[in-house]
mmJSON file of the N, C-alpha and C atoms, coordinates in Angstrom:
{"data_MODEL":{"atom_site":{
"group_PDB":["ATOM","ATOM","ATOM","ATOM","ATOM","ATOM","ATOM","ATOM","ATOM","ATOM","ATOM","ATOM","ATOM","ATOM","ATOM","ATOM","ATOM","ATOM","ATOM","ATOM","ATOM","ATOM","ATOM","ATOM","ATOM","ATOM","ATOM","ATOM","ATOM","ATOM","ATOM","ATOM","ATOM","ATOM","ATOM","ATOM","ATOM","ATOM","ATOM","ATOM","ATOM","ATOM","ATOM","ATOM","ATOM","ATOM","ATOM","ATOM","ATOM","ATOM","ATOM","ATOM","ATOM","ATOM","ATOM","ATOM","ATOM","ATOM","ATOM","ATOM","ATOM","ATOM","ATOM","ATOM","ATOM","ATOM","ATOM","ATOM","ATOM","ATOM","ATOM","ATOM","ATOM","ATOM","ATOM","ATOM","ATOM","ATOM","ATOM","ATOM","ATOM","ATOM","ATOM","ATOM","ATOM","ATOM","ATOM","ATOM","ATOM","ATOM","ATOM","ATOM","ATOM","ATOM","ATOM","ATOM","ATOM","ATOM","ATOM","ATOM","ATOM","ATOM","ATOM","ATOM","ATOM","ATOM","ATOM","ATOM","ATOM","ATOM","ATOM","ATOM","ATOM","ATOM","ATOM","ATOM","ATOM","ATOM","ATOM","ATOM","ATOM","ATOM","ATOM","ATOM","ATOM","ATOM","ATOM","ATOM","ATOM","ATOM","ATOM","ATOM","ATOM","ATOM","ATOM","ATOM","ATOM","ATOM","ATOM","ATOM","ATOM","ATOM","ATOM","ATOM","ATOM","ATOM","ATOM","ATOM","ATOM","ATOM","ATOM","ATOM","ATOM","ATOM","ATOM","ATOM","ATOM","ATOM","ATOM","ATOM","ATOM","ATOM","ATOM","ATOM","ATOM","ATOM","ATOM","ATOM","ATOM","ATOM","ATOM","ATOM","ATOM","ATOM","ATOM","ATOM","ATOM","ATOM","ATOM","ATOM","ATOM","ATOM","ATOM","ATOM","ATOM","ATOM","ATOM","ATOM","ATOM","ATOM","ATOM","ATOM","ATOM","ATOM","ATOM","ATOM","ATOM","ATOM","ATOM","ATOM","ATOM","ATOM","ATOM","ATOM","ATOM","ATOM","ATOM","ATOM","ATOM","ATOM","ATOM","ATOM","ATOM","ATOM","ATOM","ATOM","ATOM","ATOM","ATOM","ATOM","ATOM","ATOM","ATOM","ATOM","ATOM","ATOM","ATOM","ATOM"],
"id":[1,2,3,4,5,6,7,8,9,10,11,12,13,14,15,16,17,18,19,20,21,22,23,24,25,26,27,28,29,30,31,32,33,34,35,36,37,38,39,40,41,42,43,44,45,46,47,48,49,50,51,52,53,54,55,56,57,58,59,60,61,62,63,64,65,66,67,68,69,70,71,72,73,74,75,76,77,78,79,80,81,82,83,84,85,86,87,88,89,90,91,92,93,94,95,96,97,98,99,100,101,102,103,104,105,106,107,108,109,110,111,112,113,114,115,116,117,118,119,120,121,122,123,124,125,126,127,128,129,130,131,132,133,134,135,136,137,138,139,140,141,142,143,144,145,146,147,148,149,150,151,152,153,154,155,156,157,158,159,160,161,162,163,164,165,166,167,168,169,170,171,172,173,174,175,176,177,178,179,180,181,182,183,184,185,186,187,188,189,190,191,192,193,194,195,196,197,198,199,200,201,202,203,204,205,206,207,208,209,210,211,212,213,214,215,216,217,218,219,220,221,222,223,224,225,226,227,228],
"type_symbol":["N","C","C","N","C","C","N","C","C","N","C","C","N","C","C","N","C","C","N","C","C","N","C","C","N","C","C","N","C","C","N","C","C","N","C","C","N","C","C","N","C","C","N","C","C","N","C","C","N","C","C","N","C","C","N","C","C","N","C","C","N","C","C","N","C","C","N","C","C","N","C","C","N","C","C","N","C","C","N","C","C","N","C","C","N","C","C","N","C","C","N","C","C","N","C","C","N","C","C","N","C","C","N","C","C","N","C","C","N","C","C","N","C","C","N","C","C","N","C","C","N","C","C","N","C","C","N","C","C","N","C","C","N","C","C","N","C","C","N","C","C","N","C","C","N","C","C","N","C","C","N","C","C","N","C","C","N","C","C","N","C","C","N","C","C","N","C","C","N","C","C","N","C","C","N","C","C","N","C","C","N","C","C","N","C","C","N","C","C","N","C","C","N","C","C","N","C","C","N","C","C","N","C","C","N","C","C","N","C","C","N","C","C","N","C","C","N","C","C","N","C","C","N","C","C","N","C","C"],
"label_atom_id":["N","CA","C","N","CA","C","N","CA","C","N","CA","C","N","CA","C","N","CA","C","N","CA","C","N","CA","C","N","CA","C","N","CA","C","N","CA","C","N","CA","C","N","CA","C","N","CA","C","N","CA","C","N","CA","C","N","CA","C","N","CA","C","N","CA","C","N","CA","C","N","CA","C","N","CA","C","N","CA","C","N","CA","C","N","CA","C","N","CA","C","N","CA","C","N","CA","C","N","CA","C","N","CA","C","N","CA","C","N","CA","C","N","CA","C","N","CA","C","N","CA","C","N","CA","C","N","CA","C","N","CA","C","N","CA","C","N","CA","C","N","CA","C","N","CA","C","N","CA","C","N","CA","C","N","CA","C","N","CA","C","N","CA","C","N","CA","C","N","CA","C","N","CA","C","N","CA","C","N","CA","C","N","CA","C","N","CA","C","N","CA","C","N","CA","C","N","CA","C","N","CA","C","N","CA","C","N","CA","C","N","CA","C","N","CA","C","N","CA","C","N","CA","C","N","CA","C","N","CA","C","N","CA","C","N","CA","C","N","CA","C","N","CA","C","N","CA","C","N","CA","C","N","CA","C","N","CA","C","N","CA","C","N","CA","C"],
"label_alt_id":[null,null,null,null,null,null,null,null,null,null,null,null,null,null,null,null,null,null,null,null,null,null,null,null,null,null,null,null,null,null,null,null,null,null,null,null,null,null,null,null,null,null,null,null,null,null,null,null,null,null,null,null,null,null,null,null,null,null,null,null,null,null,null,null,null,null,null,null,null,null,null,null,null,null,null,null,null,null,null,null,null,null,null,null,null,null,null,null,null,null,null,null,null,null,null,null,null,null,null,null,null,null,null,null,null,null,null,null,null,null,null,null,null,null,null,null,null,null,null,null,null,null,null,null,null,null,null,null,null,null,null,null,null,null,null,null,null,null,null,null,null,null,null,null,null,null,null,null,null,null,null,null,null,null,null,null,null,null,null,null,null,null,null,null,null,null,null,null,null,null,null,null,null,null,null,null,null,null,null,null,null,null,null,null,null,null,null,null,null,null,null,null,null,null,null,null,null,null,null,null,null,null,null,null,null,null,null,null,null,null,null,null,null,null,null,null,null,null,null,null,null,null,null,null,null,null,null,null],
"label_comp_id":["MET","MET","MET","ASP","ASP","ASP","LEU","LEU","LEU","LYS","LYS","LYS","THR","THR","THR","ALA","ALA","ALA","ARG","ARG","ARG","THR","THR","THR","HIS","HIS","HIS","PHE","PHE","PHE","GLY","GLY","GLY","ASP","ASP","ASP","GLY","GLY","GLY","ALA","ALA","ALA","ARG","ARG","ARG","ILE","ILE","ILE","GLY","GLY","GLY","ASP","ASP","ASP","LEU","LEU","LEU","THR","THR","THR","SER","SER","SER","ASP","ASP","ASP","GLN","GLN","GLN","ILE","ILE","ILE","LYS","LYS","LYS","THR","THR","THR","TYR","TYR","TYR","PHE","PHE","PHE","GLU","GLU","GLU","SER","SER","SER","ASP","ASP","ASP","ALA","ALA","ALA","VAL","VAL","VAL","CYS","CYS","CYS","LYS","LYS","LYS","ARG","ARG","ARG","ARG","ARG","ARG","SER","SER","SER","GLY","GLY","GLY","LYS","LYS","LYS","PRO","PRO","PRO","LYS","LYS","LYS","ALA","ALA","ALA","GLU","GLU","GLU","VAL","VAL","VAL","THR","THR","THR","VAL","VAL","VAL","LEU","LEU","LEU","LYS","LYS","LYS","CYS","CYS","CYS","ARG","ARG","ARG","ARG","ARG","ARG","VAL","VAL","VAL","LEU","LEU","LEU","ARG","ARG","ARG","MET","MET","MET","ALA","ALA","ALA","LEU","LEU","LEU","VAL","VAL","VAL","TRP","TRP","TRP","ALA","ALA","ALA","ALA","ALA","ALA","GLU","GLU","GLU","ASN","ASN","ASN","GLY","GLY","GLY","MET","MET","MET","ILE","ILE","ILE","GLU","GLU","GLU","ASN","ASN","ASN","ALA","ALA","ALA","PRO","PRO","PRO","ILE","ILE","ILE","PRO","PRO","PRO","PRO","PRO","PRO","THR","THR","THR","GLN","GLN","GLN"],
"label_asym_id":["A","A","A","A","A","A","A","A","A","A","A","A","A","A","A","A","A","A","A","A","A","A","A","A","A","A","A","A","A","A","A","A","A","A","A","A","A","A","A","A","A","A","A","A","A","A","A","A","A","A","A","A","A","A","A","A","A","A","A","A","A","A","A","A","A","A","A","A","A","A","A","A","A","A","A","A","A","A","A","A","A","A","A","A","A","A","A","A","A","A","A","A","A","A","A","A","A","A","A","A","A","A","A","A","A","A","A","A","A","A","A","A","A","A","A","A","A","A","A","A","A","A","A","A","A","A","A","A","A","A","A","A","A","A","A","A","A","A","A","A","A","A","A","A","A","A","A","A","A","A","A","A","A","A","A","A","A","A","A","A","A","A","A","A","A","A","A","A","A","A","A","A","A","A","A","A","A","A","A","A","A","A","A","A","A","A","A","A","A","A","A","A","A","A","A","A","A","A","A","A","A","A","A","A","A","A","A","A","A","A","A","A","A","A","A","A","A","A","A","A","A","A","A","A","A","A","A","A"],
"label_entity_id":["1","1","1","1","1","1","1","1","1","1","1","1","1","1","1","1","1","1","1","1","1","1","1","1","1","1","1","1","1","1","1","1","1","1","1","1","1","1","1","1","1","1","1","1","1","1","1","1","1","1","1","1","1","1","1","1","1","1","1","1","1","1","1","1","1","1","1","1","1","1","1","1","1","1","1","1","1","1","1","1","1","1","1","1","1","1","1","1","1","1","1","1","1","1","1","1","1","1","1","1","1","1","1","1","1","1","1","1","1","1","1","1","1","1","1","1","1","1","1","1","1","1","1","1","1","1","1","1","1","1","1","1","1","1","1","1","1","1","1","1","1","1","1","1","1","1","1","1","1","1","1","1","1","1","1","1","1","1","1","1","1","1","1","1","1","1","1","1","1","1","1","1","1","1","1","1","1","1","1","1","1","1","1","1","1","1","1","1","1","1","1","1","1","1","1","1","1","1","1","1","1","1","1","1","1","1","1","1","1","1","1","1","1","1","1","1","1","1","1","1","1","1","1","1","1","1","1","1"],
"label_seq_id":[1,1,1,2,2,2,3,3,3,4,4,4,5,5,5,6,6,6,7,7,7,8,8,8,9,9,9,10,10,10,11,11,11,12,12,12,13,13,13,14,14,14,15,15,15,16,16,16,17,17,17,18,18,18,19,19,19,20,20,20,21,21,21,22,22,22,23,23,23,24,24,24,25,25,25,26,26,26,27,27,27,28,28,28,29,29,29,30,30,30,31,31,31,32,32,32,33,33,33,34,34,34,35,35,35,36,36,36,37,37,37,38,38,38,39,39,39,40,40,40,41,41,41,42,42,42,43,43,43,44,44,44,45,45,45,46,46,46,47,47,47,48,48,48,49,49,49,50,50,50,51,51,51,52,52,52,53,53,53,54,54,54,55,55,55,56,56,56,57,57,57,58,58,58,59,59,59,60,60,60,61,61,61,62,62,62,63,63,63,64,64,64,65,65,65,66,66,66,67,67,67,68,68,68,69,69,69,70,70,70,71,71,71,72,72,72,73,73,73,74,74,74,75,75,75,76,76,76],
"pdbx_PDB_ins_code":[null,null,null,null,null,null,null,null,null,null,null,null,null,null,null,null,null,null,null,null,null,null,null,null,null,null,null,null,null,null,null,null,null,null,null,null,null,null,null,null,null,null,null,null,null,null,null,null,null,null,null,null,null,null,null,null,null,null,null,null,null,null,null,null,null,null,null,null,null,null,null,null,null,null,null,null,null,null,null,null,null,null,null,null,null,null,null,null,null,null,null,null,null,null,null,null,null,null,null,null,null,null,null,null,null,null,null,null,null,null,null,null,null,null,null,null,null,null,null,null,null,null,null,null,null,null,null,null,null,null,null,null,null,null,null,null,null,null,null,null,null,null,null,null,null,null,null,null,null,null,null,null,null,null,null,null,null,null,null,null,null,null,null,null,null,null,null,null,null,null,null,null,null,null,null,null,null,null,null,null,null,null,null,null,null,null,null,null,null,null,null,null,null,null,null,null,null,null,null,null,null,null,null,null,null,null,null,null,null,null,null,null,null,null,null,null,null,null,null,null,null,null,null,null,null,null,null,null],
"Cartn_x":[-12.574,-11.707,-10.668,-11.144,-9.807,-9.624,-10.036,-9.386,-8.195,-8.491,-7.463,-6.598,-6.8,-5.235,-4.517,-5.239,-4.47,-3.812,-4.37,-3.82,-2.634,-2.513,-1.588,-0.246,-0.807,0.334,1.082,0.15,0.917,1.71,0.97,1.587,0.395,0.575,-0.848,-0.266,0.869,1.357,0.922,0.743,0.429,-0.76,-0.088,-1.61,-2.262,-2.921,-3.91,-3.41,-2.938,-2.902,-1.39,-0.414,0.786,1.006,-0.019,0.194,0.367,0.814,1.208,0.088,0.062,-0.835,0.1,1.794,2.588,2.454,2.422,2.045,1.01,-0.189,-1.89,-1.251,-0.646,-0.151,0.247,1.377,2.105,1.18,0.216,-0.419,-1.032,-1.848,-3.163,-2.576,-0.83,-0.664,0.551,0.237,0.576,0.342,1.11,0.335,-0.896,-1.159,-1.721,-3.097,-3.297,-4.32,-4.831,-3.474,-3.825,-3.56,-3.371,-2.707,-3.085,-3.81,-4.338,-3.008,-3.181,-2.351,-1.289,-2.108,-1.379,-0.429,-0.662,0.374,-0.551,-1.796,-2.523,-3.136,-3.187,-4.369,-5.661,-5.937,-7.193,-8.217,-9.308,-10.227,-10.192,-10.573,-10.048,-11.026,-12.688,-13.618,-12.956,-12.456,-12.129,-11.077,-10.11,-8.966,-9.499,-10.362,-11.324,-11.542,-12.606,-13.639,-12.037,-11.222,-10.196,-10.029,-9.639,-8.92,-10.16,-11.125,-12.275,-12.68,-12.977,-12.925,-11.759,-10.385,-9.917,-9.928,-10.252,-10.376,-11.528,-12.849,-13.794,-13.405,-12.609,-12.581,-11.411,-10.858,-10.066,-10.658,-11.445,-12.701,-13.478,-14.252,-14.962,-14.199,-12.567,-11.553,-11.449,-11.243,-11.41,-12.849,-13.369,-14.704,-15.287,-14.723,-14.717,-13.854,-12.773,-12.1,-10.662,-10.432,-9.724,-8.397,-8.65,-7.706,-7.632,-6.705,-6.419,-7.199,-6.695,-7.243,-6.843,-7.893,-7.657,-6.527,-5.453,-4.154,-4.677,-5.511,-5.88,-4.724,-3.995,-3.51,-4.395,-3.985,-4.826,-5.36,-6.189,-6.325,-5.854,-5.584,-4.956,-5.742],
"Cartn_y":[-7.354,-6.732,-5.955,-5.353,-4.518,-5.456,-6.52,-7.919,-8.613,-8.559,-9.298,-8.317,-7.205,-5.848,-6.335,-6.399,-6.459,-7.722,-8.948,-10.132,-10.032,-9.501,-9.371,-8.622,-7.338,-6.623,-7.481,-8.19,-8.59,-10.121,-10.845,-12.014,-13.307,-14.315,-15.298,-16.022,-16.092,-16.815,-15.996,-14.576,-13.881,-14.349,-14.741,-14.706,-13.545,-13.395,-12.01,-11.841,-13.024,-12.501,-12.297,-12.322,-11.808,-10.414,-9.833,-8.365,-7.518,-6.324,-5.569,-4.172,-3.192,-2.027,-1.29,-1.194,-0.453,-1.233,-2.205,-2.99,-2.27,-2.239,-2.314,-0.703,0.157,1.796,1.821,0.826,1.005,0.662,-0.505,-0.589,0.384,1.153,2.144,3.416,3.555,4.595,4.376,2.701,2.317,2.57,2.289,2.905,1.483,0.759,-0.4,0.485,1.125,1.789,3.078,3.926,5.288,5.813,4.917,5.215,4.253,4.878,4.106,3.265,2.503,1.498,2.998,3.569,5.031,5.559,5.688,6.107,7.678,7.706,9.115,8.717,9.87,9.403,8.888,8.13,7.332,8.906,8.627,9.909,9.446,10.148,10.022,9.103,9.326,8.102,6.789,6.857,5.303,4.667,5.451,5.003,5.168,6.02,5.407,4.061,4.037,2.617,1.526,1.752,0.369,0.203,1.329,1.165,0.616,0.884,0.74,-0.8,-1.424,-2.734,-3.949,-3.203,-3.969,-4.001,-2.632,-2.367,-3.033,-3.16,-4.003,-5.521,-5.778,-7.813,-7.425,-6.674,-6.734,-6.698,-5.964,-5.987,-7.313,-7.651,-8.778,-10.144,-10.23,-11.858,-11.522,-9.755,-10.145,-10.283,-9.588,-10.087,-11.416,-12.449,-13.74,-14.423,-13.849,-14.547,-15.346,-14.93,-15.408,-14.933,-13.741,-12.792,-12.202,-11.863,-11.212,-9.964,-9.249,-7.589,-7.01,-6.302,-5.771,-4.954,-5.25,-3.99,-3.055,-2.165,-0.977,0.325,0.691,2.24,3.286,3.953,5.419,6.132,6.655,7.535,8.337,8.521,9.664,10.914],
"Cartn_z":[-2.837,-3.61,-2.52,-1.187,-0.457,0.561,0.867,1.478,0.879,-0.466,-1.366,-1.473,-1.52,-1.7,-0.431,0.925,1.875,2.085,1.666,1.367,0.828,-0.467,-1.677,-0.667,-0.063,0.54,1.621,2.677,3.808,3.56,2.084,1.769,2.073,1.496,1.653,2.819,3.212,4.799,6.038,5.786,6.704,8.03,9.336,10.15,10.905,10.354,11.094,12.66,13.337,14.586,15.14,13.728,13.877,13.704,12.837,12.447,13.199,13.173,14.274,13.734,15.157,14.514,13.53,13.683,12.667,11.002,11.157,9.923,9.31,9.903,9.422,8.95,10.035,9.666,8.264,8.316,7.003,5.737,5.838,4.822,4.38,5.13,5.402,4.399,4.58,3.971,2.641,2.19,1.199,-0.378,-1.506,-2.638,-3.039,-2.484,-3.035,-2.193,-1.367,-0.681,-1.35,-1.614,-1.765,-3.24,-3.945,-5.31,-6.413,-7.635,-9.0,-9.013,-10.432,-11.09,-11.791,-12.258,-13.173,-12.073,-10.896,-9.826,-9.151,-9.906,-9.594,-7.766,-7.29,-6.047,-5.876,-5.259,-5.189,-4.897,-4.826,-4.069,-2.647,-1.921,-0.107,0.235,-0.356,0.0,-0.602,-1.499,-1.682,-0.685,-0.601,0.269,1.909,2.102,3.466,3.507,2.206,2.401,2.592,1.666,1.786,3.455,4.254,5.421,6.301,6.132,6.937,6.734,5.336,5.311,6.319,6.521,6.937,8.477,8.547,10.157,11.089,10.097,10.68,10.732,9.398,9.42,10.949,11.567,12.476,14.048,13.566,14.799,14.569,13.915,13.834,14.204,13.636,14.259,15.554,16.278,17.518,18.382,18.169,19.144,18.781,17.622,17.505,18.295,18.586,19.351,18.507,17.285,16.184,16.461,17.374,18.002,19.138,19.492,21.177,21.259,20.217,19.787,18.373,17.994,16.817,16.812,16.029,15.994,15.183,15.554,14.648,14.945,14.078,14.623,14.968,15.691,15.605,14.684,14.779,13.304,13.28,11.856,11.026,11.201],
"occupancy":[1.0,1.0,1.0,1.0,1.0,1.0,1.0,1.0,1.0,1.0,1.0,1.0,1.0,1.0,1.0,1.0,1.0,1.0,1.0,1.0,1.0,1.0,1.0,1.0,1.0,1.0,1.0,1.0,1.0,1.0,1.0,1.0,1.0,1.0,1.0,1.0,1.0,1.0,1.0,1.0,1.0,1.0,1.0,1.0,1.0,1.0,1.0,1.0,1.0,1.0,1.0,1.0,1.0,1.0,1.0,1.0,1.0,1.0,1.0,1.0,1.0,1.0,1.0,1.0,1.0,1.0,1.0,1.0,1.0,1.0,1.0,1.0,1.0,1.0,1.0,1.0,1.0,1.0,1.0,1.0,1.0,1.0,1.0,1.0,1.0,1.0,1.0,1.0,1.0,1.0,1.0,1.0,1.0,1.0,1.0,1.0,1.0,1.0,1.0,1.0,1.0,1.0,1.0,1.0,1.0,1.0,1.0,1.0,1.0,1.0,1.0,1.0,1.0,1.0,1.0,1.0,1.0,1.0,1.0,1.0,1.0,1.0,1.0,1.0,1.0,1.0,1.0,1.0,1.0,1.0,1.0,1.0,1.0,1.0,1.0,1.0,1.0,1.0,1.0,1.0,1.0,1.0,1.0,1.0,1.0,1.0,1.0,1.0,1.0,1.0,1.0,1.0,1.0,1.0,1.0,1.0,1.0,1.0,1.0,1.0,1.0,1.0,1.0,1.0,1.0,1.0,1.0,1.0,1.0,1.0,1.0,1.0,1.0,1.0,1.0,1.0,1.0,1.0,1.0,1.0,1.0,1.0,1.0,1.0,1.0,1.0,1.0,1.0,1.0,1.0,1.0,1.0,1.0,1.0,1.0,1.0,1.0,1.0,1.0,1.0,1.0,1.0,1.0,1.0,1.0,1.0,1.0,1.0,1.0,1.0,1.0,1.0,1.0,1.0,1.0,1.0,1.0,1.0,1.0,1.0,1.0,1.0,1.0,1.0,1.0,1.0,1.0,1.0],
"B_iso_or_equiv":[0.0,0.0,0.0,0.0,0.0,0.0,0.0,0.0,0.0,0.0,0.0,0.0,0.0,0.0,0.0,0.0,0.0,0.0,0.0,0.0,0.0,0.0,0.0,0.0,0.0,0.0,0.0,0.0,0.0,0.0,0.0,0.0,0.0,0.0,0.0,0.0,0.0,0.0,0.0,0.0,0.0,0.0,0.0,0.0,0.0,0.0,0.0,0.0,0.0,0.0,0.0,0.0,0.0,0.0,0.0,0.0,0.0,0.0,0.0,0.0,0.0,0.0,0.0,0.0,0.0,0.0,0.0,0.0,0.0,0.0,0.0,0.0,0.0,0.0,0.0,0.0,0.0,0.0,0.0,0.0,0.0,0.0,0.0,0.0,0.0,0.0,0.0,0.0,0.0,0.0,0.0,0.0,0.0,0.0,0.0,0.0,0.0,0.0,0.0,0.0,0.0,0.0,0.0,0.0,0.0,0.0,0.0,0.0,0.0,0.0,0.0,0.0,0.0,0.0,0.0,0.0,0.0,0.0,0.0,0.0,0.0,0.0,0.0,0.0,0.0,0.0,0.0,0.0,0.0,0.0,0.0,0.0,0.0,0.0,0.0,0.0,0.0,0.0,0.0,0.0,0.0,0.0,0.0,0.0,0.0,0.0,0.0,0.0,0.0,0.0,0.0,0.0,0.0,0.0,0.0,0.0,0.0,0.0,0.0,0.0,0.0,0.0,0.0,0.0,0.0,0.0,0.0,0.0,0.0,0.0,0.0,0.0,0.0,0.0,0.0,0.0,0.0,0.0,0.0,0.0,0.0,0.0,0.0,0.0,0.0,0.0,0.0,0.0,0.0,0.0,0.0,0.0,0.0,0.0,0.0,0.0,0.0,0.0,0.0,0.0,0.0,0.0,0.0,0.0,0.0,0.0,0.0,0.0,0.0,0.0,0.0,0.0,0.0,0.0,0.0,0.0,0.0,0.0,0.0,0.0,0.0,0.0,0.0,0.0,0.0,0.0,0.0,0.0],
"pdbx_formal_charge":[null,null,null,null,null,null,null,null,null,null,null,null,null,null,null,null,null,null,null,null,null,null,null,null,null,null,null,null,null,null,null,null,null,null,null,null,null,null,null,null,null,null,null,null,null,null,null,null,null,null,null,null,null,null,null,null,null,null,null,null,null,null,null,null,null,null,null,null,null,null,null,null,null,null,null,null,null,null,null,null,null,null,null,null,null,null,null,null,null,null,null,null,null,null,null,null,null,null,null,null,null,null,null,null,null,null,null,null,null,null,null,null,null,null,null,null,null,null,null,null,null,null,null,null,null,null,null,null,null,null,null,null,null,null,null,null,null,null,null,null,null,null,null,null,null,null,null,null,null,null,null,null,null,null,null,null,null,null,null,null,null,null,null,null,null,null,null,null,null,null,null,null,null,null,null,null,null,null,null,null,null,null,null,null,null,null,null,null,null,null,null,null,null,null,null,null,null,null,null,null,null,null,null,null,null,null,null,null,null,null,null,null,null,null,null,null,null,null,null,null,null,null,null,null,null,null,null,null],
"auth_seq_id":[1,1,1,2,2,2,3,3,3,4,4,4,5,5,5,6,6,6,7,7,7,8,8,8,9,9,9,10,10,10,11,11,11,12,12,12,13,13,13,14,14,14,15,15,15,16,16,16,17,17,17,18,18,18,19,19,19,20,20,20,21,21,21,22,22,22,23,23,23,24,24,24,25,25,25,26,26,26,27,27,27,28,28,28,29,29,29,30,30,30,31,31,31,32,32,32,33,33,33,34,34,34,35,35,35,36,36,36,37,37,37,38,38,38,39,39,39,40,40,40,41,41,41,42,42,42,43,43,43,44,44,44,45,45,45,46,46,46,47,47,47,48,48,48,49,49,49,50,50,50,51,51,51,52,52,52,53,53,53,54,54,54,55,55,55,56,56,56,57,57,57,58,58,58,59,59,59,60,60,60,61,61,61,62,62,62,63,63,63,64,64,64,65,65,65,66,66,66,67,67,67,68,68,68,69,69,69,70,70,70,71,71,71,72,72,72,73,73,73,74,74,74,75,75,75,76,76,76],
"auth_comp_id":["MET","MET","MET","ASP","ASP","ASP","LEU","LEU","LEU","LYS","LYS","LYS","THR","THR","THR","ALA","ALA","ALA","ARG","ARG","ARG","THR","THR","THR","HIS","HIS","HIS","PHE","PHE","PHE","GLY","GLY","GLY","ASP","ASP","ASP","GLY","GLY","GLY","ALA","ALA","ALA","ARG","ARG","ARG","ILE","ILE","ILE","GLY","GLY","GLY","ASP","ASP","ASP","LEU","LEU","LEU","THR","THR","THR","SER","SER","SER","ASP","ASP","ASP","GLN","GLN","GLN","ILE","ILE","ILE","LYS","LYS","LYS","THR","THR","THR","TYR","TYR","TYR","PHE","PHE","PHE","GLU","GLU","GLU","SER","SER","SER","ASP","ASP","ASP","ALA","ALA","ALA","VAL","VAL","VAL","CYS","CYS","CYS","LYS","LYS","LYS","ARG","ARG","ARG","ARG","ARG","ARG","SER","SER","SER","GLY","GLY","GLY","LYS","LYS","LYS","PRO","PRO","PRO","LYS","LYS","LYS","ALA","ALA","ALA","GLU","GLU","GLU","VAL","VAL","VAL","THR","THR","THR","VAL","VAL","VAL","LEU","LEU","LEU","LYS","LYS","LYS","CYS","CYS","CYS","ARG","ARG","ARG","ARG","ARG","ARG","VAL","VAL","VAL","LEU","LEU","LEU","ARG","ARG","ARG","MET","MET","MET","ALA","ALA","ALA","LEU","LEU","LEU","VAL","VAL","VAL","TRP","TRP","TRP","ALA","ALA","ALA","ALA","ALA","ALA","GLU","GLU","GLU","ASN","ASN","ASN","GLY","GLY","GLY","MET","MET","MET","ILE","ILE","ILE","GLU","GLU","GLU","ASN","ASN","ASN","ALA","ALA","ALA","PRO","PRO","PRO","ILE","ILE","ILE","PRO","PRO","PRO","PRO","PRO","PRO","THR","THR","THR","GLN","GLN","GLN"],
"auth_asym_id":["A","A","A","A","A","A","A","A","A","A","A","A","A","A","A","A","A","A","A","A","A","A","A","A","A","A","A","A","A","A","A","A","A","A","A","A","A","A","A","A","A","A","A","A","A","A","A","A","A","A","A","A","A","A","A","A","A","A","A","A","A","A","A","A","A","A","A","A","A","A","A","A","A","A","A","A","A","A","A","A","A","A","A","A","A","A","A","A","A","A","A","A","A","A","A","A","A","A","A","A","A","A","A","A","A","A","A","A","A","A","A","A","A","A","A","A","A","A","A","A","A","A","A","A","A","A","A","A","A","A","A","A","A","A","A","A","A","A","A","A","A","A","A","A","A","A","A","A","A","A","A","A","A","A","A","A","A","A","A","A","A","A","A","A","A","A","A","A","A","A","A","A","A","A","A","A","A","A","A","A","A","A","A","A","A","A","A","A","A","A","A","A","A","A","A","A","A","A","A","A","A","A","A","A","A","A","A","A","A","A","A","A","A","A","A","A","A","A","A","A","A","A","A","A","A","A","A","A"],
"auth_atom_id":["N","CA","C","N","CA","C","N","CA","C","N","CA","C","N","CA","C","N","CA","C","N","CA","C","N","CA","C","N","CA","C","N","CA","C","N","CA","C","N","CA","C","N","CA","C","N","CA","C","N","CA","C","N","CA","C","N","CA","C","N","CA","C","N","CA","C","N","CA","C","N","CA","C","N","CA","C","N","CA","C","N","CA","C","N","CA","C","N","CA","C","N","CA","C","N","CA","C","N","CA","C","N","CA","C","N","CA","C","N","CA","C","N","CA","C","N","CA","C","N","CA","C","N","CA","C","N","CA","C","N","CA","C","N","CA","C","N","CA","C","N","CA","C","N","CA","C","N","CA","C","N","CA","C","N","CA","C","N","CA","C","N","CA","C","N","CA","C","N","CA","C","N","CA","C","N","CA","C","N","CA","C","N","CA","C","N","CA","C","N","CA","C","N","CA","C","N","CA","C","N","CA","C","N","CA","C","N","CA","C","N","CA","C","N","CA","C","N","CA","C","N","CA","C","N","CA","C","N","CA","C","N","CA","C","N","CA","C","N","CA","C","N","CA","C","N","CA","C","N","CA","C","N","CA","C","N","CA","C","N","CA","C","N","CA","C"],
"pdbx_PDB_model_num":[1,1,1,1,1,1,1,1,1,1,1,1,1,1,1,1,1,1,1,1,1,1,1,1,1,1,1,1,1,1,1,1,1,1,1,1,1,1,1,1,1,1,1,1,1,1,1,1,1,1,1,1,1,1,1,1,1,1,1,1,1,1,1,1,1,1,1,1,1,1,1,1,1,1,1,1,1,1,1,1,1,1,1,1,1,1,1,1,1,1,1,1,1,1,1,1,1,1,1,1,1,1,1,1,1,1,1,1,1,1,1,1,1,1,1,1,1,1,1,1,1,1,1,1,1,1,1,1,1,1,1,1,1,1,1,1,1,1,1,1,1,1,1,1,1,1,1,1,1,1,1,1,1,1,1,1,1,1,1,1,1,1,1,1,1,1,1,1,1,1,1,1,1,1,1,1,1,1,1,1,1,1,1,1,1,1,1,1,1,1,1,1,1,1,1,1,1,1,1,1,1,1,1,1,1,1,1,1,1,1,1,1,1,1,1,1,1,1,1,1,1,1,1,1,1,1,1,1]
}}}
């Protein structure tokens, strides 16, 4: 589900190799990651898990030669 949320945020046509660390940072701070549908904040552990899933996917893609480098922003 977390990767589906990221795909919705970036758009179906977004190429993983074209994403920048600034775009990833914006996503990590977005309402899709940080808030519930009601507008209330999500629990911190939920937010951290969502961010971790995308980071892991980016690292995996880099390790498997799908992208040159994982565009991971500095930790917050």
